[in-house]
Amino acid sequence: MNVADSELVAGLLERSGYQRTHELCDAQVILLNTCAIREKAEETVHNRLDRLAALKAGNPSILIGVLGCMAKNLADSLLESKPYVDLILGPDSYRRLPEVLQHRQTDPSTYVDTRLSRWEVYDQLLPYRQSGVNAWISIMRGCDKFCTFCVVPFTRGRERSRSIESIIAEAEDAARQGFREITLLGQNVNSYHNGDTRFPDLLQAVAAVPGIRRIRYTSPHPSDVNDHLLEVMASHDNICKSIHLPLQAGADRILKRMHRDYTQADYCALVDRIRAAMPECTLSTDLIVGFPAETEPEFQATLEVVERVGFDTAFTFKYSTRPGTKAAEYTDQVAEAVKQERLERLIQLQKRITLERNRTHVGSVAEVLVEKESKKSTAQWAGRTDGNHWVVFDKQNVHIGDFVAVRIDSTHGIALQGHIATSEEAYHALA
Ligand code: SF4
C-alpha cells in the first residue's frame, strides 16, 4: 500500500515539474512515506529522520516531509522531537503536496495537514510507475472493521472505494505500459463496493482487460470472502489461485477480543470452501501471538488451525501495542518473554509446514513470471508462480517480464529452485 501511495505521490510531483533523483544528496525535497502498523516500522522512520537531520544541517534549503500513517498518528510528537521536518501530511492530503511545497518556499513554519477524508480515493491520479512486471492498483482506502489491535482505521480513516471506470482505465494504462501482472490493493480489499459494484464484479472486469496475464489482490478479510468471489476466481485463468487470508488467532475468545467477526470454525469452513472451489489455491496468512490475555491453550488453538489448514506461508508477529487502539487499554498484556517463546514455536511449526508443502512441487513444471535477479546470484533469476511461490533458476536466454516453464528441482526455506524446462519436460507436464 505504501509503495502504491509513493507512486501516486511521485506521479503528482512529476506532473508538477519535479524530477526524481537517484542520490539523496542531489534532492531538494525528501519525503518519507511512513507506516504505523507496528512499533518497529515507526522506529525505522525515526532513525531515518535522525540521519536526514544531519543532511539538513549541511544544507538548510532541503525540504523534509513526513507522509502517511505516522504523520497522521504522531504529528504532535514529530513537531516536538523533529523540528527540522518541514511538512507533515496524512494519507488523505497528498493532492495538496505541490501547493504545500510551493507555500513552504516562503513560509518557514512546519506545514501540518493530517485531516482524514470521507471521500478521497485519488481517482483520476495516475501513479508514476517504474518499469517492472507488477502494477499496484489501489482500489479502496480506509477500513471500517476496527479490529482492536489495529491503528489503520484511525490513521487511514473510513472505507471508501474508487469507481470501477477509473480502476479499469488504470489497469488498461498499466497493460499498455507492458505490466504483465496487476495487484489490486486495499486495507480491506474485498469489502470494495461502489454503487452496486462489489469486489467480485470488479475482479471480473479487471480480468477482461486485454494484456493482463495475472491478477492478484491483497489484503482480504475472511468475512468478506463469499462464494461469488470464489466462482469468479475459479472461472478466470488470469486470476491467480492464491489468497492471503489473515487468521490472526485460532481461539474464539481471542478472535472476539480482537473484534474479528469470525470463529475458528467459520475460518476453517471458509478454507474448505476455497479448496473445494480451487483445489490448487495456495493460502497465506497473518498471525499475532501474545494478544492481551492469550493463554497457553489459546495459543495452542492457533497452532492447531495452522496445522489443520497447512498454510503455504505465514507472516507471524508478536502483538505490539498501538496507542489509541482498544487493545492498548487492556490491562492483561502478555509478558514479552512469553510472546517471544510463542512466536518461536509458531515459526518452527510454519517452517515445517512450508517445507512440506513446497516439497509437493518438486518434480513438477510451473509457469514462472520472471521478476528480478536473484538476491543470491547474478547468474539467476527469481520469479513467481501463479500460486505465489518464489522460484530461483539459472538465467539462460530469458528476460524480466517473460513467462517461462520451470521444472522444480528442490526447495530450501521458502523458495523453490529449478531449471528452465526442456520442451520434453514441459510437454510431459502438460500431457
Ligand atoms: S480489517 Fe485489517 S486494516 Fe481493518 S482494522 Fe482489521 S486488521 Fe486493521
mmCIF file of C-alpha atoms and ligand atoms in Angstrom, residues 143 145-147 149-150 152-153 187-188 221 248 260, ligand 1:
data_model
loop_
_atom_site.group_PDB
_atom_site.id
_atom_site.type_symbol
_atom_site.label_atom_id
_atom_site.label_comp_id
_atom_site.label_asym_id
_atom_site.label_seq_id
_atom_site.Cartn_x
_atom_site.Cartn_y
_atom_site.Cartn_z
ATOM 1 C CA CYS A 143 -11.208 0.365 6.959
ATOM 2 C CA LYS A 145 -13.638 -3.149 10.748
ATOM 3 C CA PHE A 146 -11.957 -1.645 13.823
ATOM 4 C CA CYS A 147 -10.003 -4.701 14.919
ATOM 5 C CA PHE A 149 -5.216 -4.257 17.798
ATOM 6 C CA CYS A 150 -5.117 -2.162 14.631
ATOM 7 C CA VAL A 152 -5.411 1.611 10.453
ATOM 8 C CA PRO A 153 -8.986 2.900 10.909
ATOM 9 C CA GLN A 187 -6.735 -2.169 3.526
ATOM 10 C CA ASN A 188 -9.669 -4.489 3.289
ATOM 11 C CA HIS A 221 -10.831 -10.015 5.212
ATOM 12 C CA GLN A 248 -4.684 -13.540 13.344
ATOM 13 C CA ARG A 260 -12.532 -10.289 14.261
HETATM 14 S S1 SF4 B 1 -9.529 -5.387 8.877
HETATM 15 FE FE1 SF4 B 1 -7.305 -5.133 8.681
HETATM 16 S S2 SF4 B 1 -6.975 -2.929 8.364
HETATM 17 FE FE2 SF4 B 1 -9.076 -3.161 9.130
HETATM 18 S S3 SF4 B 1 -8.914 -2.861 11.349
HETATM 19 FE FE3 SF4 B 1 -8.751 -5.079 10.971
HETATM 20 S S4 SF4 B 1 -6.549 -5.507 10.758
HETATM 21 FE FE4 SF4 B 1 -6.835 -3.266 10.577
#
